[in-house]
Coordinates of C-alpha atoms and ligand atoms in Angstrom, one line a residue:
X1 CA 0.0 0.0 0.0
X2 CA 1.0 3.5 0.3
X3 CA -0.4 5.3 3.2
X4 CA -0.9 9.0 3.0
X5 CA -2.9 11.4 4.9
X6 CA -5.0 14.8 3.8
X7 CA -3.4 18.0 4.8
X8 CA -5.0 20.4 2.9
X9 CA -8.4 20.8 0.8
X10 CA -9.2 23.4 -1.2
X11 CA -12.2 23.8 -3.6
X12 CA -12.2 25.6 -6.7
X13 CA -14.5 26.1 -9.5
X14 CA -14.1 22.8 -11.4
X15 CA -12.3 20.8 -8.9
X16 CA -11.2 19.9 -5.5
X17 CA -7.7 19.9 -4.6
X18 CA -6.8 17.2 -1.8
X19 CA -3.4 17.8 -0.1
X20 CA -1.9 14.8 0.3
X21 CA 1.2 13.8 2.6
X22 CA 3.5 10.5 2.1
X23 CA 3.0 8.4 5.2
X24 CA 6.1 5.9 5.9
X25 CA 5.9 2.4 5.6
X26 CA 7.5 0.0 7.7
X27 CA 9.5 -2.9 6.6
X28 CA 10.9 -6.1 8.5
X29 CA 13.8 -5.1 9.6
X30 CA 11.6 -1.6 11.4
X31 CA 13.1 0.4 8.6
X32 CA 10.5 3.2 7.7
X33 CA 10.7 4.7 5.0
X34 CA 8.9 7.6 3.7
X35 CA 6.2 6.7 0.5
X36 CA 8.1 7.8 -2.5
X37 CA 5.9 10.6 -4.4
X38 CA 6.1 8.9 -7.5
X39 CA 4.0 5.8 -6.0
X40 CA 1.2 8.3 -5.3
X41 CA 1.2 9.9 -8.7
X42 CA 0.9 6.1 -10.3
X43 CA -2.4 6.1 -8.7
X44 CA -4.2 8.6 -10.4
X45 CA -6.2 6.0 -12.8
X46 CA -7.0 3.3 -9.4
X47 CA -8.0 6.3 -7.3
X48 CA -10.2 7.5 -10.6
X49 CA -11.6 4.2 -10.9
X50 CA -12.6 4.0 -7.2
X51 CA -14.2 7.6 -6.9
X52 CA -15.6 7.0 -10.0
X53 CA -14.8 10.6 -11.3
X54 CA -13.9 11.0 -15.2
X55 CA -10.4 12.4 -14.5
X56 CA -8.0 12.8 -11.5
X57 CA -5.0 14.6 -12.1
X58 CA -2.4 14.1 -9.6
X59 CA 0.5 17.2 -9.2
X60 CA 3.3 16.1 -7.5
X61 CA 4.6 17.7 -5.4
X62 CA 2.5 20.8 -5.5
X63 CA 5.3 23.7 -5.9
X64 CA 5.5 25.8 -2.6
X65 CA 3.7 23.0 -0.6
X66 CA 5.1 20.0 1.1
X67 CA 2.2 17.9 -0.1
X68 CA 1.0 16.2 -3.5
X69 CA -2.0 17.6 -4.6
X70 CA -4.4 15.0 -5.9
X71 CA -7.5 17.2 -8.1
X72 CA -10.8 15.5 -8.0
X73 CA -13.9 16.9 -10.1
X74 CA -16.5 18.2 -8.6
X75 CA -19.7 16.6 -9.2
X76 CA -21.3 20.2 -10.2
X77 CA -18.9 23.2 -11.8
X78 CA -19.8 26.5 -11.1
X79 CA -18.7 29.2 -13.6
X80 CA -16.7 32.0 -13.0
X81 CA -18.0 35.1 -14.1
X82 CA -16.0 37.9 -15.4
X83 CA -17.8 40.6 -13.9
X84 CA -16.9 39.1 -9.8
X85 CA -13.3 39.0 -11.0
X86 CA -13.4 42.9 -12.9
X87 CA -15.1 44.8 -9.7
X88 CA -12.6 42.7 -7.3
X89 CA -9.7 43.7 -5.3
X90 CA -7.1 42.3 -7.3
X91 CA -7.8 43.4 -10.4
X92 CA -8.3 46.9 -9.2
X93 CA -4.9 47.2 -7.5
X94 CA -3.2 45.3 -10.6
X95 CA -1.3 48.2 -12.5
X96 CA 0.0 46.2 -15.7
X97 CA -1.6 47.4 -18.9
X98 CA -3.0 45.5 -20.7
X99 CA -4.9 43.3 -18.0
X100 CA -7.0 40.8 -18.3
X101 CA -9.1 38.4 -15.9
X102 CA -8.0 34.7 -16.9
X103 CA -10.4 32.8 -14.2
X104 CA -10.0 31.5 -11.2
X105 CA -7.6 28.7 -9.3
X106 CA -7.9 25.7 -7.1
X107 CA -8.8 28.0 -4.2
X108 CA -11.1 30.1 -5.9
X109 CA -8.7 33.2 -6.0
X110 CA -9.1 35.2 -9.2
X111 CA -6.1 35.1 -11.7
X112 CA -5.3 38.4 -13.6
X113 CA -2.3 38.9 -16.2
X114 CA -1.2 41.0 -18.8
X115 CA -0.9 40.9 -22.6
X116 CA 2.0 43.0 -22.2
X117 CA 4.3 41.7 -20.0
X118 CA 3.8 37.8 -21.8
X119 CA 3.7 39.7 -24.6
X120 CA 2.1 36.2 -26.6
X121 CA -0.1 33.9 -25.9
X122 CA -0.7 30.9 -27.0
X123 CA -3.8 28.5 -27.1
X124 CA -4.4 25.1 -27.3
X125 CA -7.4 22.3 -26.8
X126 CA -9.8 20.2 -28.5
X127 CA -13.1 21.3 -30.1
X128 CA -15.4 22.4 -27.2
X129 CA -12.4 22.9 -24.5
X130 CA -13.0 26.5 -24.4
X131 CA -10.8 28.4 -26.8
X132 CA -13.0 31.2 -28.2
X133 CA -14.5 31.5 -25.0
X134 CA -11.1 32.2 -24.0
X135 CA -10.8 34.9 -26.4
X136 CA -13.8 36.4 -25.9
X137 CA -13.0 36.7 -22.6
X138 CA -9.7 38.3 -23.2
X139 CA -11.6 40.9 -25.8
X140 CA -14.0 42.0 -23.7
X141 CA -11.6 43.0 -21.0
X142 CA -9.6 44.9 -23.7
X143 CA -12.5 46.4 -24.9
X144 CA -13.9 47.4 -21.6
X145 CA -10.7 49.3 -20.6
X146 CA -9.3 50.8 -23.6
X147 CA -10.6 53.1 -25.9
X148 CA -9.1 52.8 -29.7
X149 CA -6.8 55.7 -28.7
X150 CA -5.2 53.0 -26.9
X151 CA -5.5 49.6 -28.3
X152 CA -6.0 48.6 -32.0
X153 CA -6.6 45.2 -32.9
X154 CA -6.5 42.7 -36.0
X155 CA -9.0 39.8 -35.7
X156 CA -8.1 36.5 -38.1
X157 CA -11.2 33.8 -37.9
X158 CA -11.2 31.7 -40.6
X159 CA -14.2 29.6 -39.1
X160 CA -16.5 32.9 -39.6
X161 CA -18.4 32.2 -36.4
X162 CA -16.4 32.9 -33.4
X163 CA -14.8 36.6 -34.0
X164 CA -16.6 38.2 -36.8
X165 CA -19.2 39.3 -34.2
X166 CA -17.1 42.1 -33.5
X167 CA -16.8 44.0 -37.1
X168 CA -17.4 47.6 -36.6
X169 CA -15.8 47.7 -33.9
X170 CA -13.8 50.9 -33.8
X171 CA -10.5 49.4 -32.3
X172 CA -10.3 46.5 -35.5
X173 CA -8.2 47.7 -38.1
X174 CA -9.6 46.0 -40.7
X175 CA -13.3 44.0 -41.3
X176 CA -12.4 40.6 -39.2
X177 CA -10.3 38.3 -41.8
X178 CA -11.9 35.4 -43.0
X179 CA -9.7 34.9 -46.0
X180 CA -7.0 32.8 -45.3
X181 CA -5.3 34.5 -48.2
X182 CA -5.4 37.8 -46.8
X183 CA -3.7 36.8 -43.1
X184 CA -0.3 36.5 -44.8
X185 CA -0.9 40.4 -46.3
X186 CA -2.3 41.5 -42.9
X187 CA 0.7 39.7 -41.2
X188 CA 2.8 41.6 -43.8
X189 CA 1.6 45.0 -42.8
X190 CA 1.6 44.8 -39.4
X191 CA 5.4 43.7 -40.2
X192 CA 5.5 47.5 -41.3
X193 CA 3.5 49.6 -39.0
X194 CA 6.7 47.4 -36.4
X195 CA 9.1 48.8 -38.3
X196 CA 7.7 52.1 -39.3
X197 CA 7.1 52.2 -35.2
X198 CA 10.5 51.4 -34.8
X199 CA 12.0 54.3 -37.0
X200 CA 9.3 56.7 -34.8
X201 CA 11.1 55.4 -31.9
X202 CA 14.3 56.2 -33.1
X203 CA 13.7 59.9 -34.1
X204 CA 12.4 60.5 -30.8
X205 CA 15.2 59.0 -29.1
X206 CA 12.9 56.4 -27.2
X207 CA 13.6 52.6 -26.4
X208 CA 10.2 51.4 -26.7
X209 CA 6.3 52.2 -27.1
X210 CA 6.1 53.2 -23.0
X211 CA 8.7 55.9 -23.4
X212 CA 7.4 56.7 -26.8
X213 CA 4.3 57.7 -25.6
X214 CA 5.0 59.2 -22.2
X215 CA 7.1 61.8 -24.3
X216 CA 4.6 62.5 -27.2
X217 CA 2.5 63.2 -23.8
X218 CA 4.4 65.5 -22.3
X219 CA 4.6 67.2 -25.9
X220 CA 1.3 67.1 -26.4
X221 CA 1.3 65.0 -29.0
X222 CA -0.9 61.8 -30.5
X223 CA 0.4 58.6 -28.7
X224 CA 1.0 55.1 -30.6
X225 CA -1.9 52.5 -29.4
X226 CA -1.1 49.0 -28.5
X227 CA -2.0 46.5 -31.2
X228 CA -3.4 43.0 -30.7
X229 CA -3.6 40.7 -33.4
X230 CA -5.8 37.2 -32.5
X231 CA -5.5 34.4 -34.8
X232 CA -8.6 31.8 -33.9
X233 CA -7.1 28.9 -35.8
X234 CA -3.2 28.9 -36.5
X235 CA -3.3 25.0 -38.0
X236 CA -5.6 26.9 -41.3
X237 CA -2.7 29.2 -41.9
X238 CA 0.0 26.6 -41.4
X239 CA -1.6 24.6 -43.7
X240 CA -2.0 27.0 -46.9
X241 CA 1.8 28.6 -46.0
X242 CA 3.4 27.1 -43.5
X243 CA 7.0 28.8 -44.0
X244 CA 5.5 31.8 -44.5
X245 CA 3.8 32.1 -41.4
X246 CA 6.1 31.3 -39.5
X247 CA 8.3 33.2 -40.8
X248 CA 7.1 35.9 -40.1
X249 CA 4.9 35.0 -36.7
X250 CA 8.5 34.4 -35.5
X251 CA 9.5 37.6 -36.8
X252 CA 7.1 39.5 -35.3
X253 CA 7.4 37.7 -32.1
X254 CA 10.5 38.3 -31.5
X255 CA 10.4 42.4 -32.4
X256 CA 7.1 43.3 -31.4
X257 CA 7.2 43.6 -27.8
X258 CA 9.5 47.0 -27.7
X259 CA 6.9 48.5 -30.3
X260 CA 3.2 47.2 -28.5
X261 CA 2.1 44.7 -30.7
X262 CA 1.4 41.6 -29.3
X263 CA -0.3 38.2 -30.6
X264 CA -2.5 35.9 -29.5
X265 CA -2.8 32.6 -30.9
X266 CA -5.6 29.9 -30.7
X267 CA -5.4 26.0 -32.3
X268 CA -7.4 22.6 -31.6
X269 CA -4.3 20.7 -33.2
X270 CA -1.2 21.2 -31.1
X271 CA 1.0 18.9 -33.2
X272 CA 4.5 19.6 -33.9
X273 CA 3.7 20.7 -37.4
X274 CA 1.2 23.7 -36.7
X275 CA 2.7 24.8 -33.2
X276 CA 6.4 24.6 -34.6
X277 CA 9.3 24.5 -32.0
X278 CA 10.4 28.0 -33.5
X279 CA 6.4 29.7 -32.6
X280 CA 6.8 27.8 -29.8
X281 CA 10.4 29.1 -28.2
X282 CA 8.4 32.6 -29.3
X283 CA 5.4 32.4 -27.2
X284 CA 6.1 31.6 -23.8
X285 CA 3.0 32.0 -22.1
X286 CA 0.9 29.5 -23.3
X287 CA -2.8 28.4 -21.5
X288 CA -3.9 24.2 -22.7
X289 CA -7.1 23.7 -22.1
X290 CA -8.2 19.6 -22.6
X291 CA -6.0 18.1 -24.8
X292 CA -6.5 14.1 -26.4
X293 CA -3.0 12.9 -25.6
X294 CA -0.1 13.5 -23.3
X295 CA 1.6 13.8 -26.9
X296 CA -0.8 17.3 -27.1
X297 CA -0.3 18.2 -24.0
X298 CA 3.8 18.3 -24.1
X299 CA 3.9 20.1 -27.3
X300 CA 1.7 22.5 -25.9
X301 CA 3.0 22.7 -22.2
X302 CA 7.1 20.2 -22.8
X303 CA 4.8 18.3 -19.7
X304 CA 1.6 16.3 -19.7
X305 CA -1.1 16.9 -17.7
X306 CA -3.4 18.9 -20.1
X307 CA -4.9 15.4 -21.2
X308 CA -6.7 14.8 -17.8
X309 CA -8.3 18.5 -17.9
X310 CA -12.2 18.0 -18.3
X311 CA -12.9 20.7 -21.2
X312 CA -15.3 23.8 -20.9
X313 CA -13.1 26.3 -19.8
X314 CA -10.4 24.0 -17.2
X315 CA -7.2 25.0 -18.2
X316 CA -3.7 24.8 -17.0
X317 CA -2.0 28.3 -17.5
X318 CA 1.9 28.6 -18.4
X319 CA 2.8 32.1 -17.3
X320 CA 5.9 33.4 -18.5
X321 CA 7.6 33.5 -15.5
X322 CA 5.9 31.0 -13.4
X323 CA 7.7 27.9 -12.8
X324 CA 5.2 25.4 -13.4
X325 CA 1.5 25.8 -15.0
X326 CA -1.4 26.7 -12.7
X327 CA -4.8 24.6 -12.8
X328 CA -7.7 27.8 -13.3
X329 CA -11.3 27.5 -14.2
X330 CA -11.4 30.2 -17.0
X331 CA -13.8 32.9 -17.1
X332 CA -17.2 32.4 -18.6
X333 CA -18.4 35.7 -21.1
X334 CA -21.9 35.5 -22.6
X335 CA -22.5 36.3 -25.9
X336 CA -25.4 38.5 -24.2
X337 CA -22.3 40.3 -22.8
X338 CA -20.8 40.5 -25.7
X339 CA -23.2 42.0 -27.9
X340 CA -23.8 45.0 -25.3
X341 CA -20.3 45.5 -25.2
X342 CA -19.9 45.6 -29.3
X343 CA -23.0 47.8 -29.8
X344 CA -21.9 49.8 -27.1
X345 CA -18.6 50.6 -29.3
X346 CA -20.1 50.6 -32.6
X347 CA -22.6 53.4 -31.2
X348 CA -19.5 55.5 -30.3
X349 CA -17.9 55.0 -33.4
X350 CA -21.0 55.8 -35.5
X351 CA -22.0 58.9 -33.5
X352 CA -19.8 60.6 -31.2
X353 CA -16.4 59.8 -32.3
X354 CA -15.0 61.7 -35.1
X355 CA -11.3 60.5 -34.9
X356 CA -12.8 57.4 -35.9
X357 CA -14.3 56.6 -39.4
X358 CA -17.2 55.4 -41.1
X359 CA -16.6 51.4 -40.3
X360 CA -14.7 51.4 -38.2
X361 CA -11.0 52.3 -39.6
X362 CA -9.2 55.6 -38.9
X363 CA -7.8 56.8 -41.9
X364 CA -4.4 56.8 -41.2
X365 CA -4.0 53.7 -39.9
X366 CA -4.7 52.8 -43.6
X367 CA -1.4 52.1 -45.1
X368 CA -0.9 54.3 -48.3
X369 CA 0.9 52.2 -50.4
X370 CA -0.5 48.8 -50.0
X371 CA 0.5 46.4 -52.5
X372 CA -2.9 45.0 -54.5
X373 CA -2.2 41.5 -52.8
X374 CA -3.3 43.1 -49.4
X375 CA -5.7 46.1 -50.4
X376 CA -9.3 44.0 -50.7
X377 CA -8.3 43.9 -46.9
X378 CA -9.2 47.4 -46.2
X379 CA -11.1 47.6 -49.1
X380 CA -14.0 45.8 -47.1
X381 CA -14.2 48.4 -44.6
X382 CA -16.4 51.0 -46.6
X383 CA -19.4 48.5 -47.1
X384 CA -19.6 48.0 -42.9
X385 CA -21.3 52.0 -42.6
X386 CA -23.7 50.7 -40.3
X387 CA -24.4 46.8 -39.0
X388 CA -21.9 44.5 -41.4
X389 CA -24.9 42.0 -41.1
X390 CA -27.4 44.3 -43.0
X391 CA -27.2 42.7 -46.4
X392 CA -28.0 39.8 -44.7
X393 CA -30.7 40.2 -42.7
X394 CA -32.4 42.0 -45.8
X395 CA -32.4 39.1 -47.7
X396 CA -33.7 37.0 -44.9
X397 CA -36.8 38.6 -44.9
X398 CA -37.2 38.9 -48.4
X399 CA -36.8 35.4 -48.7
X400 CA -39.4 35.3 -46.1
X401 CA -41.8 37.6 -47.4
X402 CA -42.1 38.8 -43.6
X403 CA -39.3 39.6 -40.6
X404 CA -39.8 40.3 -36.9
X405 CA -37.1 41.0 -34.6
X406 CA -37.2 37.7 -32.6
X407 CA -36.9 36.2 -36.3
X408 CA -33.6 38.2 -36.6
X409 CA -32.1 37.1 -33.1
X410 CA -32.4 33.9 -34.2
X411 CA -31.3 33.4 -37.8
X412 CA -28.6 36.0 -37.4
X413 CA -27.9 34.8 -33.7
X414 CA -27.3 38.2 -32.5
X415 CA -29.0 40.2 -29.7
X416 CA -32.2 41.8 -29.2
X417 CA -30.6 45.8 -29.8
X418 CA -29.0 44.6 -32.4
X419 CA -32.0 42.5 -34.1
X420 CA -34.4 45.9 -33.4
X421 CA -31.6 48.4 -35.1
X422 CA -31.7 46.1 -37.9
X423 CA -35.2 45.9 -38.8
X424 CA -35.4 49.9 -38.2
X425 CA -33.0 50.5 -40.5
X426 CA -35.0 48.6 -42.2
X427 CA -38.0 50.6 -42.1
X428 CA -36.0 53.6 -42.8
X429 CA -35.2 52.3 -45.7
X430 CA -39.1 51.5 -46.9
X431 CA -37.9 47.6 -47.5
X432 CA -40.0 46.9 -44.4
X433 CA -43.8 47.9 -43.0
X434 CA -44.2 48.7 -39.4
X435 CA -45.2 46.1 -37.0
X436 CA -48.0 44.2 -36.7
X437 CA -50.3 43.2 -34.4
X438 CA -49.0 40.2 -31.4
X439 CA -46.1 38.4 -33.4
X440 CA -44.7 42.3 -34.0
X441 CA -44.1 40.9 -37.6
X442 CA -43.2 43.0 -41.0
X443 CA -44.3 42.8 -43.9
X444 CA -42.1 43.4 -47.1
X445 CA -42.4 46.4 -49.2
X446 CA -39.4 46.5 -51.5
X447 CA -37.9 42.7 -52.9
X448 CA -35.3 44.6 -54.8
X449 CA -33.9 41.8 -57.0
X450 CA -35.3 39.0 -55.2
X451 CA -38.6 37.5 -56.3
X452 CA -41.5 37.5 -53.9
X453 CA -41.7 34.0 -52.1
X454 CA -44.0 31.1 -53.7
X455 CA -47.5 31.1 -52.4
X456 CA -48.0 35.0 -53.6
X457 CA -48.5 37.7 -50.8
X458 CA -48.4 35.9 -47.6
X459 CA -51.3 37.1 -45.7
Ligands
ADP501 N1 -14.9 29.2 -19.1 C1 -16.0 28.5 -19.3 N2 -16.9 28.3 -18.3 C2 -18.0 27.6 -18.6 N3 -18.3 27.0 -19.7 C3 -17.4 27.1 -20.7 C4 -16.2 27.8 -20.6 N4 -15.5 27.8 -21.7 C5 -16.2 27.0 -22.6 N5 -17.4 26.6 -22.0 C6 -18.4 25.8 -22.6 O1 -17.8 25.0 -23.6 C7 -18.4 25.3 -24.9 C8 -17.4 25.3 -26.0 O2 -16.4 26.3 -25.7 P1 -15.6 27.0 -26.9 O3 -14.8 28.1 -26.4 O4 -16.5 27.3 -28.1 O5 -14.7 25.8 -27.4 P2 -13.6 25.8 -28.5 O6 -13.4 27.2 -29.1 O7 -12.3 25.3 -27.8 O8 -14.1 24.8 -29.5 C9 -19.0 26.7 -24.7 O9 -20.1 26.9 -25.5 C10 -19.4 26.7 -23.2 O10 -20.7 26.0 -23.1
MG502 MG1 -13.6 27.7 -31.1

């Protein structure tokens, strides 16, 4: 056997931690000797087996602690909300820019950290682990604490689903890309606003974007914003141009911190072959959320573990300058959240911020000699004067012959404010009636080039 006793329990979010100290074992002869830590650890599948829990991850030792620290499930997981963690203590007194609320640990303590001071990230887990929830969550916080003054970003979502919620957006520099053809151009350019930054920094006589800025303050002039670029899928770029991007991922990795561009990077295949061991010596803070294999999990991590995570948002966090990576449950955002947050911005860049404009993209952020390869990139921009999902809710219900707001939400999958803004606009535009009667439905005026539906005027 190997007898052990519990020290320490803490409960988190996802799990229970059981503190658990080597007893000794007595032989023959009366020698005792201690239970080695690496019998304990063996046990993770029998003690599994016995609790009957999915997954039992066993940390030995647990750093700081003179105990192994076996993590149990909890039978129900309670989600962390970002808005407990925001309106806490320690985010409040953290000072770092860049800041962002990542979830909460084994003891149910909130964990904050900064974009700048990683200055990547790096994302990995299966389908359904909790990536773009991730993501989300790190967006909103920028977006909640940063105007675009301060913080410009570059959204890359080949899937379509998970980012492009967020065009008009004044902070994007660009409509979210969907093209994989265009990330290599984007890539490209950002390439030169790091070293057009750079040549800034030299006439001025500053090291890097802090000092830059906190002497264009003091002459009163226009600071640089940070800029964030998110790639939601890295394995769909590495497959169309796989020297290419990393080329230059590595590149800007390795410059970009001095100038305040930083990268985040999301994949569900952690294989040697999409997270390279070049991106990889690059992006040293890296959060794996459930992985299938211990195989994942050390090119992810260089140590297993990740495999016995139980998805939905448990993750084990590498910080940069943490010795080991720390168990959190991450922090759940709504898309209800979301939305208000987006339409919030979208308001203030449609009506009350000049510096910003039509769709999003301050002129001269636009670069002025963009090679033809690239330009369709900012080209896209102009159509997004208003909601970037007009077009397509107008041919909804002209297909449909009738629209309501609750028919928008749905199809569209966006808010209520949203849905309602929509169908105005709408109206305004005479392609819509007003409401009618209970169901609040529409019915169409104008078909443009679409034919009416079969089965003549609906009633
Ligand atoms: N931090 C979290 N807290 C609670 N549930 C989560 C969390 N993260 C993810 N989930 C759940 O898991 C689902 C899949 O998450 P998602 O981020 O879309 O996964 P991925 O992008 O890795 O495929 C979400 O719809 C949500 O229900
Ligand atoms: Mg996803």
């Amino acid at each position: 056997g190997a007898p052990a006793q519990v020290v320490a329990i803490s409960r988190g979010p996802t799990i229970t931690q059981f503190g658990v100290e080597p007893l000794f074992l007595e032989s023959r002869g009366g020698v005792r000797t201690r239970v080695r830590v690496s019998k304990i650890a063996s046990l993770a599948d029998d003690l599994a087996l016995a609790l009957a829990a999915p997954r039992i991850r066993i940390q030995a030792p647990v750093p700081g602690h003179s105990y192994v620290g076996i993590e149990v499930p909890n039978d129900e997981m309670s989600r962390v909300a970002l808005r407990d963690i925001l309106e806490g203590e320690v985010f409040k007194n953290f000072r770092k820019p860049l800041a962002f609320a990542l979830g909460r640990d084994v003891a149910g303590l909130p964990s904050i950290a900064s974009i700048e001071s990683m200055p990547h990230l790096l994302i990995a887990g299966t389908t359904g682990s909790g990536k773009s929830v991730c993501v989300n969550s790190i967006l909103t916080c920028m977006l909640l604490y940063h105007t675009p003054d301060d913080l410009r970003v570059v959204l890359v979502d080949p899937k379509r689903v998970e980012l492009t919620g967020y065009n008009g957006v004044p902070h994007l520099l660009g409509p979210v890309v969907v093209e994989m053809e265009r990330v290599i151009g984007a890539l490209q350019w950002i390439t030169r606003e790091m070293d057009k930054r750079y040549h800034l920094f030299a006439q001025a006589g500053s090291r890097n974007i802090v000092d830059y800025n906190a002497k264009m303050k003091l002459q009163g002039q226009k600071k640089l914003p940070f800029l964030m670029i998110v790639i939601d899928e890295l394995a769909d770029l590495m497959m169309i141009a796989p020297e290419e991007t990393e080329r230059t991922i590595t590149r800007l990795a390795q410059l970009a911190r001095a100038t305040g561009i930083h990268m985040i990077l999301a994949t569900q295949r952690p294989s040697v072959d999409v997270v390279t061991g070049l991106i990889k010596a690059n992006f040293p803070a890296r959060i794996a959320f459930a992985v299938a294999s211990n195989t994942d999990s050390r090119v992810i991590l260089d140590q297993p573990g990740a495999e016995r995570l139980l998805g939905r948002g448990d993750m084990l966090y590498q910080s940069p300058d943490a010795p080991a990576p720390v168990r959190l449950q991450g922090v759940f955002v709504s898309d209800g959240e979301i939305h208000k947050l987006v339409d919030y911005w979208r308001d203030q860049a449609g009506n009350t911020n000049p510096y910003v404009a039509a769709g999003g993209a301050p002129r001269e952020t636009i670069p002025d000699n963009v090679p033809l390869k690239q330009a369709p990139l900012w080209e896209e921009t102009k159509k997004i004067n208003g909601d970037p999902l007009f077009d397509d809710a107008v041919a909804i219900v002209r297909k449909e012959g009738k629209g309501s707001v609750s028919m928008l939400q749905r199809r569209l999958r966006i808010g209520y404010t949203r849905a309602s803004r929509l169908m105005d606009t709408m109206e305004d535009k005479k392609i819509v009636g007003p409401p009618e009667g209970a169901t609040q439905m529409r019915q169409v005026l104008d078909y443009g080039d679409v034919p009416p539906p079969q089965g003549g005027e609906s009633k």
